[in-house]
PDB file of C-alpha atoms in Angstrom:
ATOM      1  CA  UNK B   1     -55.098 -14.318   1.763  1.00  0.00           C
ATOM      2  CA  UNK B   2     -58.892 -13.724   1.260  1.00  0.00           C
ATOM      3  CA  UNK B   3     -59.950 -12.468  -2.306  1.00  0.00           C
ATOM      4  CA  UNK B   4     -63.291 -11.424  -3.777  1.00  0.00           C
ATOM      5  CA  UNK B   5     -63.908 -11.824  -7.468  1.00  0.00           C
ATOM      6  CA  UNK B   6     -66.639 -10.239  -9.606  1.00  0.00           C
ATOM      7  CA  UNK B   7     -66.317 -11.479 -13.110  1.00  0.00           C
ATOM      8  CA  UNK B   8     -68.996  -9.075 -14.659  1.00  0.00           C
ATOM      9  CA  UNK B   9     -67.620  -5.526 -15.003  1.00  0.00           C
ATOM     10  CA  UNK B  10     -70.909  -4.379 -16.379  1.00  0.00           C
ATOM     11  CA  UNK B  11     -74.410  -5.400 -16.708  1.00  0.00           C
ATOM     12  CA  UNK B  12     -77.700  -4.047 -18.003  1.00  0.00           C
ATOM     13  CA  UNK B  13     -81.231  -4.965 -17.117  1.00  0.00           C
ATOM     14  CA  UNK B  14     -84.657  -3.716 -18.509  1.00  0.00           C
ATOM     15  CA  UNK B  15     -86.677  -1.682 -15.817  1.00  0.00           C
ATOM     16  CA  UNK B  16     -88.856  -4.121 -13.768  1.00  0.00           C
ATOM     17  CA  UNK B  17     -86.913  -7.008 -14.659  1.00  0.00           C
ATOM     18  CA  UNK B  18     -84.698  -9.251 -12.623  1.00  0.00           C
ATOM     19  CA  UNK B  19     -80.956  -9.317 -12.489  1.00  0.00           C
ATOM     20  CA  UNK B  20     -78.375 -11.359 -10.935  1.00  0.00           C
ATOM     21  CA  UNK B  21     -74.770 -10.143 -10.024  1.00  0.00           C
ATOM     22  CA  UNK B  22     -72.287 -12.697  -9.449  1.00  0.00           C
ATOM     23  CA  UNK B  23     -69.467 -13.053  -6.865  1.00  0.00           C
ATOM     24  CA  UNK B  24     -67.046 -15.499  -5.690  1.00  0.00           C
ATOM     25  CA  UNK B  25     -64.611 -15.365  -2.938  1.00  0.00           C
ATOM     26  CA  UNK B  26     -61.791 -17.452  -1.556  1.00  0.00           C
ATOM     27  CA  UNK B  27     -60.968 -17.989   2.152  1.00  0.00           C
ATOM     28  CA  UNK B  28     -59.850 -20.601   4.432  1.00  0.00           C
ATOM     29  CA  UNK B  29     -61.913 -19.369   7.279  1.00  0.00           C
ATOM     30  CA  UNK B  30     -65.072 -20.877   8.271  1.00  0.00           C
ATOM     31  CA  UNK B  31     -66.730 -18.051   9.811  1.00  0.00           C
ATOM     32  CA  UNK B  32     -67.031 -14.778   8.088  1.00  0.00           C
ATOM     33  CA  UNK B  33     -69.529 -12.149   6.677  1.00  0.00           C
ATOM     34  CA  UNK B  34     -70.310 -11.322   3.217  1.00  0.00           C
ATOM     35  CA  UNK B  35     -71.801  -8.039   1.768  1.00  0.00           C
ATOM     36  CA  UNK B  36     -73.057  -6.293  -1.140  1.00  0.00           C
ATOM     37  CA  UNK B  37     -72.614  -2.560  -1.254  1.00  0.00           C
ATOM     38  CA  UNK B  38     -74.070  -0.162  -3.509  1.00  0.00           C
ATOM     39  CA  UNK B  39     -72.131   3.027  -4.935  1.00  0.00           C
ATOM     40  CA  UNK B  40     -74.340   5.360  -6.843  1.00  0.00           C
ATOM     41  CA  UNK B  41     -72.861   8.237  -8.792  1.00  0.00           C
ATOM     42  CA  UNK B  42     -72.494  10.223  -5.564  1.00  0.00           C
ATOM     43  CA  UNK B  43     -69.694   7.725  -4.687  1.00  0.00           C
ATOM     44  CA  UNK B  44     -71.212   6.970  -1.306  1.00  0.00           C
ATOM     45  CA  UNK B  45     -70.918   3.344  -0.090  1.00  0.00           C
ATOM     46  CA  UNK B  46     -74.315   2.037   0.814  1.00  0.00           C
ATOM     47  CA  UNK B  47     -74.793  -1.480   2.437  1.00  0.00           C
ATOM     48  CA  UNK B  48     -77.395  -3.286   0.451  1.00  0.00           C
ATOM     49  CA  UNK B  49     -77.482  -6.699   2.221  1.00  0.00           C
ATOM     50  CA  UNK B  50     -75.283  -8.949   4.372  1.00  0.00           C
ATOM     51  CA  UNK B  51     -74.956 -12.543   4.917  1.00  0.00           C
ATOM     52  CA  UNK B  52     -73.386 -14.478   8.029  1.00  0.00           C
ATOM     53  CA  UNK B  53     -71.443 -17.513   6.782  1.00  0.00           C
ATOM     54  CA  UNK B  54     -72.814 -19.675   9.605  1.00  0.00           C
ATOM     55  CA  UNK B  55     -76.524 -18.984   8.524  1.00  0.00           C
ATOM     56  CA  UNK B  56     -77.742 -21.472   5.787  1.00  0.00           C
ATOM     57  CA  UNK B  57     -80.896 -19.195   5.180  1.00  0.00           C
ATOM     58  CA  UNK B  58     -80.161 -16.835   2.367  1.00  0.00           C
ATOM     59  CA  UNK B  59     -80.546 -13.089   3.344  1.00  0.00           C
ATOM     60  CA  UNK B  60     -83.300 -10.905   1.809  1.00  0.00           C
ATOM     61  CA  UNK B  61     -83.946  -7.058   1.980  1.00  0.00           C
ATOM     62  CA  UNK B  62     -87.079  -6.235   0.140  1.00  0.00           C
ATOM     63  CA  UNK B  63     -86.183  -6.599  -3.660  1.00  0.00           C
ATOM     64  CA  UNK B  64     -82.732  -7.579  -2.820  1.00  0.00           C
ATOM     65  CA  UNK B  65     -81.869 -11.313  -2.070  1.00  0.00           C
ATOM     66  CA  UNK B  66     -78.691 -13.332  -2.170  1.00  0.00           C
ATOM     67  CA  UNK B  67     -77.743 -16.929  -3.264  1.00  0.00           C
ATOM     68  CA  UNK B  68     -75.228 -17.981  -0.622  1.00  0.00           C
ATOM     69  CA  UNK B  69     -73.515 -21.384  -1.676  1.00  0.00           C
ATOM     70  CA  UNK B  70     -70.704 -21.720   1.009  1.00  0.00           C
ATOM     71  CA  UNK B  71     -69.250 -25.002  -0.443  1.00  0.00           C
ATOM     72  CA  UNK B  72     -68.932 -23.252  -3.783  1.00  0.00           C
ATOM     73  CA  UNK B  73     -67.712 -19.883  -2.275  1.00  0.00           C
ATOM     74  CA  UNK B  74     -70.355 -18.203  -4.249  1.00  0.00           C
ATOM     75  CA  UNK B  75     -72.351 -15.078  -3.123  1.00  0.00           C
ATOM     76  CA  UNK B  76     -74.739 -13.734  -5.839  1.00  0.00           C
ATOM     77  CA  UNK B  77     -77.109 -10.791  -5.547  1.00  0.00           C
ATOM     78  CA  UNK B  78     -80.493 -10.845  -7.175  1.00  0.00           C
ATOM     79  CA  UNK B  79     -82.447  -7.586  -7.749  1.00  0.00           C
ATOM     80  CA  UNK B  80     -86.151  -8.126  -8.425  1.00  0.00           C
ATOM     81  CA  UNK B  81     -88.207  -5.469 -10.159  1.00  0.00           C
ATOM     82  CA  UNK B  82     -85.287  -3.275 -11.007  1.00  0.00           C
ATOM     83  CA  UNK B  83     -85.911   0.367 -10.631  1.00  0.00           C
ATOM     84  CA  UNK B  84     -84.008   3.364 -12.201  1.00  0.00           C
ATOM     85  CA  UNK B  85     -82.556   4.037  -8.786  1.00  0.00           C
ATOM     86  CA  UNK B  86     -80.736   0.707  -8.729  1.00  0.00           C
ATOM     87  CA  UNK B  87     -78.349   2.116 -11.255  1.00  0.00           C
ATOM     88  CA  UNK B  88     -74.972   1.978  -9.589  1.00  0.00           C
ATOM     89  CA  UNK B  89     -71.818   0.177  -9.033  1.00  0.00           C
ATOM     90  CA  UNK B  90     -72.311  -2.924  -6.910  1.00  0.00           C
ATOM     91  CA  UNK B  91     -69.419  -4.311  -4.769  1.00  0.00           C
ATOM     92  CA  UNK B  92     -69.268  -7.810  -3.219  1.00  0.00           C
ATOM     93  CA  UNK B  93     -67.314  -7.768  -0.121  1.00  0.00           C
ATOM     94  CA  UNK B  94     -65.928 -10.058   2.523  1.00  0.00           C
ATOM     95  CA  UNK B  95     -65.104  -9.557   6.293  1.00  0.00           C
ATOM     96  CA  UNK B  96     -63.374 -12.070   8.620  1.00  0.00           C
ATOM     97  CA  UNK B  97     -65.349 -13.841  11.279  1.00  0.00           C
ATOM     98  CA  UNK B  98     -67.117 -13.263  14.622  1.00  0.00           C
ATOM     99  CA  UNK B  99     -63.971 -13.768  16.735  1.00  0.00           C
ATOM    100  CA  UNK B 100     -62.248 -10.839  15.213  1.00  0.00           C
ATOM    101  CA  UNK B 101     -63.805  -7.675  16.321  1.00  0.00           C
ATOM    102  CA  UNK B 102     -62.094  -5.269  13.989  1.00  0.00           C
ATOM    103  CA  UNK B 103     -61.154  -6.311  10.577  1.00  0.00           C
ATOM    104  CA  UNK B 104     -60.822  -4.930   7.215  1.00  0.00           C
ATOM    105  CA  UNK B 105     -63.493  -5.501   4.466  1.00  0.00           C
ATOM    106  CA  UNK B 106     -62.089  -6.740   1.208  1.00  0.00           C
ATOM    107  CA  UNK B 107     -63.919  -5.556  -1.894  1.00  0.00           C
ATOM    108  CA  UNK B 108     -64.217  -7.089  -5.296  1.00  0.00           C
ATOM    109  CA  UNK B 109     -63.620  -4.820  -8.271  1.00  0.00           C
ATOM    110  CA  UNK B 110     -67.393  -4.104  -8.784  1.00  0.00           C
ATOM    111  CA  UNK B 111     -70.102  -4.585 -11.287  1.00  0.00           C
ATOM    112  CA  UNK B 112     -71.583  -1.548 -12.860  1.00  0.00           C
ATOM    113  CA  UNK B 113     -75.330  -2.018 -13.297  1.00  0.00           C
ATOM    114  CA  UNK B 114     -77.259  -0.107 -15.912  1.00  0.00           C
ATOM    115  CA  UNK B 115     -81.076   0.149 -15.723  1.00  0.00           C
ATOM    116  CA  UNK B 116     -82.682   0.465 -19.293  1.00  0.00           C
ATOM    117  CA  UNK B 117     -86.000   2.338 -19.170  1.00  0.00           C
TER     118      UNK B 117
ATOM    119  CA  UNK O   1     -79.575   7.292  11.838  1.00  0.00           C
ATOM    120  CA  UNK O   2     -75.995   8.008  13.019  1.00  0.00           C
ATOM    121  CA  UNK O   3     -73.484   8.937  10.141  1.00  0.00           C
ATOM    122  CA  UNK O   4     -69.892   9.007   9.646  1.00  0.00           C
ATOM    123  CA  UNK O   5     -69.048  12.615   8.492  1.00  0.00           C
ATOM    124  CA  UNK O   6     -66.080  13.423   6.175  1.00  0.00           C
ATOM    125  CA  UNK O   7     -64.697  16.831   5.363  1.00  0.00           C
ATOM    126  CA  UNK O   8     -63.963  18.278   2.907  1.00  0.00           C
ATOM    127  CA  UNK O   9     -66.085  16.534   0.149  1.00  0.00           C
ATOM    128  CA  UNK O  10     -63.477  17.446  -2.454  1.00  0.00           C
ATOM    129  CA  UNK O  11     -59.868  18.728  -1.943  1.00  0.00           C
ATOM    130  CA  UNK O  12     -57.440  19.893  -4.562  1.00  0.00           C
ATOM    131  CA  UNK O  13     -53.826  20.155  -3.688  1.00  0.00           C
ATOM    132  CA  UNK O  14     -50.569  20.552  -5.424  1.00  0.00           C
ATOM    133  CA  UNK O  15     -48.118  17.742  -5.662  1.00  0.00           C
ATOM    134  CA  UNK O  16     -45.827  17.635  -2.673  1.00  0.00           C
ATOM    135  CA  UNK O  17     -48.170  19.389  -0.207  1.00  0.00           C
ATOM    136  CA  UNK O  18     -49.648  17.942   2.858  1.00  0.00           C
ATOM    137  CA  UNK O  19     -53.216  17.249   3.294  1.00  0.00           C
ATOM    138  CA  UNK O  20     -55.341  16.175   6.015  1.00  0.00           C
ATOM    139  CA  UNK O  21     -58.619  14.423   5.576  1.00  0.00           C
ATOM    140  CA  UNK O  22     -60.872  14.575   8.434  1.00  0.00           C
ATOM    141  CA  UNK O  23     -63.610  12.234   9.492  1.00  0.00           C
ATOM    142  CA  UNK O  24     -65.974  12.151  12.526  1.00  0.00           C
ATOM    143  CA  UNK O  25     -66.920   8.529  13.350  1.00  0.00           C
ATOM    144  CA  UNK O  26     -70.164   7.540  15.046  1.00  0.00           C
ATOM    145  CA  UNK O  27     -69.789   8.485  18.661  1.00  0.00           C
ATOM    146  CA  UNK O  28     -69.908   5.144  20.215  1.00  0.00           C
ATOM    147  CA  UNK O  29     -67.771   3.292  17.824  1.00  0.00           C
ATOM    148  CA  UNK O  30     -64.294   2.034  18.854  1.00  0.00           C
ATOM    149  CA  UNK O  31     -62.728   0.887  15.576  1.00  0.00           C
ATOM    150  CA  UNK O  32     -61.839   3.224  12.655  1.00  0.00           C
ATOM    151  CA  UNK O  33     -60.760   2.613   9.217  1.00  0.00           C
ATOM    152  CA  UNK O  34     -59.517   4.354   5.956  1.00  0.00           C
ATOM    153  CA  UNK O  35     -60.081   3.201   2.686  1.00  0.00           C
ATOM    154  CA  UNK O  36     -59.086   4.355  -0.811  1.00  0.00           C
ATOM    155  CA  UNK O  37     -60.693   4.091  -4.248  1.00  0.00           C
ATOM    156  CA  UNK O  38     -58.804   5.264  -7.344  1.00  0.00           C
ATOM    157  CA  UNK O  39     -61.300   6.236 -10.064  1.00  0.00           C
ATOM    158  CA  UNK O  40     -62.709   3.355 -11.704  1.00  0.00           C
ATOM    159  CA  UNK O  41     -61.079   0.957  -9.469  1.00  0.00           C
ATOM    160  CA  UNK O  42     -61.860  -1.093  -6.534  1.00  0.00           C
ATOM    161  CA  UNK O  43     -62.077   0.027  -2.970  1.00  0.00           C
ATOM    162  CA  UNK O  44     -58.722  -0.720  -0.938  1.00  0.00           C
ATOM    163  CA  UNK O  45     -58.154  -0.956   2.741  1.00  0.00           C
ATOM    164  CA  UNK O  46     -55.529   1.362   4.031  1.00  0.00           C
ATOM    165  CA  UNK O  47     -55.476   1.246   7.788  1.00  0.00           C
ATOM    166  CA  UNK O  48     -57.544   0.227  10.953  1.00  0.00           C
ATOM    167  CA  UNK O  49     -57.246   2.087  14.212  1.00  0.00           C
ATOM    168  CA  UNK O  50     -58.267   0.962  17.696  1.00  0.00           C
ATOM    169  CA  UNK O  51     -57.425   2.113  21.326  1.00  0.00           C
ATOM    170  CA  UNK O  52     -55.270   4.960  19.941  1.00  0.00           C
ATOM    171  CA  UNK O  53     -53.138   2.971  17.844  1.00  0.00           C
ATOM    172  CA  UNK O  54     -52.890   1.274  14.266  1.00  0.00           C
ATOM    173  CA  UNK O  55     -54.376  -2.217  14.342  1.00  0.00           C
ATOM    174  CA  UNK O  56     -53.446  -3.174  10.751  1.00  0.00           C
ATOM    175  CA  UNK O  57     -52.217  -1.388   7.692  1.00  0.00           C
ATOM    176  CA  UNK O  58     -51.880  -2.265   4.033  1.00  0.00           C
ATOM    177  CA  UNK O  59     -48.892  -2.120   1.876  1.00  0.00           C
ATOM    178  CA  UNK O  60     -50.332   1.231   0.340  1.00  0.00           C
ATOM    179  CA  UNK O  61     -50.105   2.814   3.696  1.00  0.00           C
ATOM    180  CA  UNK O  62     -46.385   3.634   3.709  1.00  0.00           C
ATOM    181  CA  UNK O  63     -44.340   6.397   5.668  1.00  0.00           C
ATOM    182  CA  UNK O  64     -46.077   9.159   3.983  1.00  0.00           C
ATOM    183  CA  UNK O  65     -49.394   8.406   5.470  1.00  0.00           C
ATOM    184  CA  UNK O  66     -50.387   8.788   9.232  1.00  0.00           C
ATOM    185  CA  UNK O  67     -53.632   8.623  11.139  1.00  0.00           C
ATOM    186  CA  UNK O  68     -54.468  10.257  14.349  1.00  0.00           C
ATOM    187  CA  UNK O  69     -57.520  10.684  16.735  1.00  0.00           C
ATOM    188  CA  UNK O  70     -56.483  14.091  18.157  1.00  0.00           C
ATOM    189  CA  UNK O  71     -59.505  14.733  20.458  1.00  0.00           C
ATOM    190  CA  UNK O  72     -61.660  11.881  20.933  1.00  0.00           C
ATOM    191  CA  UNK O  73     -64.053  12.658  18.074  1.00  0.00           C
ATOM    192  CA  UNK O  74     -62.120  13.362  15.140  1.00  0.00           C
ATOM    193  CA  UNK O  75     -60.222  10.734  13.143  1.00  0.00           C
ATOM    194  CA  UNK O  76     -57.735  12.164  10.525  1.00  0.00           C
ATOM    195  CA  UNK O  77     -55.560  10.899   7.593  1.00  0.00           C
ATOM    196  CA  UNK O  78     -52.503  12.835   6.813  1.00  0.00           C
ATOM    197  CA  UNK O  79     -50.686  12.485   3.683  1.00  0.00           C
ATOM    198  CA  UNK O  80     -47.349  14.220   4.008  1.00  0.00           C
ATOM    199  CA  UNK O  81     -46.221  14.919   0.668  1.00  0.00           C
ATOM    200  CA  UNK O  82     -48.827  14.126  -1.965  1.00  0.00           C
ATOM    201  CA  UNK O  83     -48.161  12.440  -5.252  1.00  0.00           C
ATOM    202  CA  UNK O  84     -50.172  12.466  -8.453  1.00  0.00           C
ATOM    203  CA  UNK O  85     -51.084   8.763  -7.797  1.00  0.00           C
ATOM    204  CA  UNK O  86     -52.580   9.768  -4.498  1.00  0.00           C
ATOM    205  CA  UNK O  87     -55.685  11.172  -6.395  1.00  0.00           C
ATOM    206  CA  UNK O  88     -58.636   9.108  -5.189  1.00  0.00           C
ATOM    207  CA  UNK O  89     -61.646   9.014  -3.219  1.00  0.00           C
ATOM    208  CA  UNK O  90     -60.849   8.418   0.469  1.00  0.00           C
ATOM    209  CA  UNK O  91     -63.524   6.753   2.663  1.00  0.00           C
ATOM    210  CA  UNK O  92     -63.466   6.658   6.338  1.00  0.00           C
ATOM    211  CA  UNK O  93     -65.441   4.043   8.296  1.00  0.00           C
ATOM    212  CA  UNK O  94     -66.280   3.174  11.773  1.00  0.00           C
ATOM    213  CA  UNK O  95     -67.385  -0.022  13.560  1.00  0.00           C
ATOM    214  CA  UNK O  96     -68.687  -0.723  17.054  1.00  0.00           C
ATOM    215  CA  UNK O  97     -66.974  -4.147  17.154  1.00  0.00           C
ATOM    216  CA  UNK O  98     -69.829  -5.711  18.664  1.00  0.00           C
ATOM    217  CA  UNK O  99     -69.882  -9.235  17.185  1.00  0.00           C
ATOM    218  CA  UNK O 100     -72.811 -10.303  19.065  1.00  0.00           C
ATOM    219  CA  UNK O 101     -74.988  -7.645  17.559  1.00  0.00           C
ATOM    220  CA  UNK O 102     -75.744  -8.965  14.092  1.00  0.00           C
ATOM    221  CA  UNK O 103     -75.883  -5.386  13.028  1.00  0.00           C
ATOM    222  CA  UNK O 104     -71.967  -5.247  12.933  1.00  0.00           C
ATOM    223  CA  UNK O 105     -72.248  -1.628  12.932  1.00  0.00           C
ATOM    224  CA  UNK O 106     -69.732  -0.932  10.110  1.00  0.00           C
ATOM    225  CA  UNK O 107     -70.621   2.293   8.470  1.00  0.00           C
ATOM    226  CA  UNK O 108     -68.800   4.167   5.722  1.00  0.00           C
ATOM    227  CA  UNK O 109     -68.702   8.022   5.349  1.00  0.00           C
ATOM    228  CA  UNK O 110     -69.421   9.773   2.031  1.00  0.00           C
ATOM    229  CA  UNK O 111     -65.859   9.994   1.081  1.00  0.00           C
ATOM    230  CA  UNK O 112     -63.344  12.976   0.289  1.00  0.00           C
ATOM    231  CA  UNK O 113     -62.357  13.171  -3.403  1.00  0.00           C
ATOM    232  CA  UNK O 114     -58.587  14.054  -3.344  1.00  0.00           C
ATOM    233  CA  UNK O 115     -57.209  15.650  -6.592  1.00  0.00           C
ATOM    234  CA  UNK O 116     -53.386  15.913  -6.806  1.00  0.00           C
ATOM    235  CA  UNK O 117     -52.335  18.514  -9.636  1.00  0.00           C
TER     236      UNK O 117
END
């Protein structure tokens, strides 16, 4: 069975600094998707960034980028120039590959990110 | 941007009562999901639904749970006899299932906070 592990329950970063959130996963599949979701106090699940496993190039979305290491099954999120609005719970997540049209997303336990002014 | 809409945002019910959580998925989506998040814990998959039947369900989704798409637009989760441990945030999600579109189209609603007293 696939699993997603986030080993950092909480992290803090100074405003305007850079922070990296760690995630590892376990799967026997070769094709899959990985995601980072943000959950602010409103509890809504907001997609931050996604990565297709077949792509070697790391995904980037403005201040958010990932370091995808397929062999190591590692998928970390880097937030540059941290802003107060980045404070939230961040979930790493996995979804099975392209041949499966509907499939559940498996979440890690989350990392709560605090931004220090 | 299309949204998944969930109602109510917060529901309080007495133990043993039936509750129905409602979701309106994005109109052209074909796959529907319910997830649960107990406060402070990770987001867990409950059930996926396609073509008017359940595609997959988790161990959590026991006989007290049921899902229905009664009218082609709503997607409901019914809990027949609520227990204290059913208190959680319930998220609906929908997907267009288009694996050729790298957008994947997997969108979460804002959630319903269920409190069982």
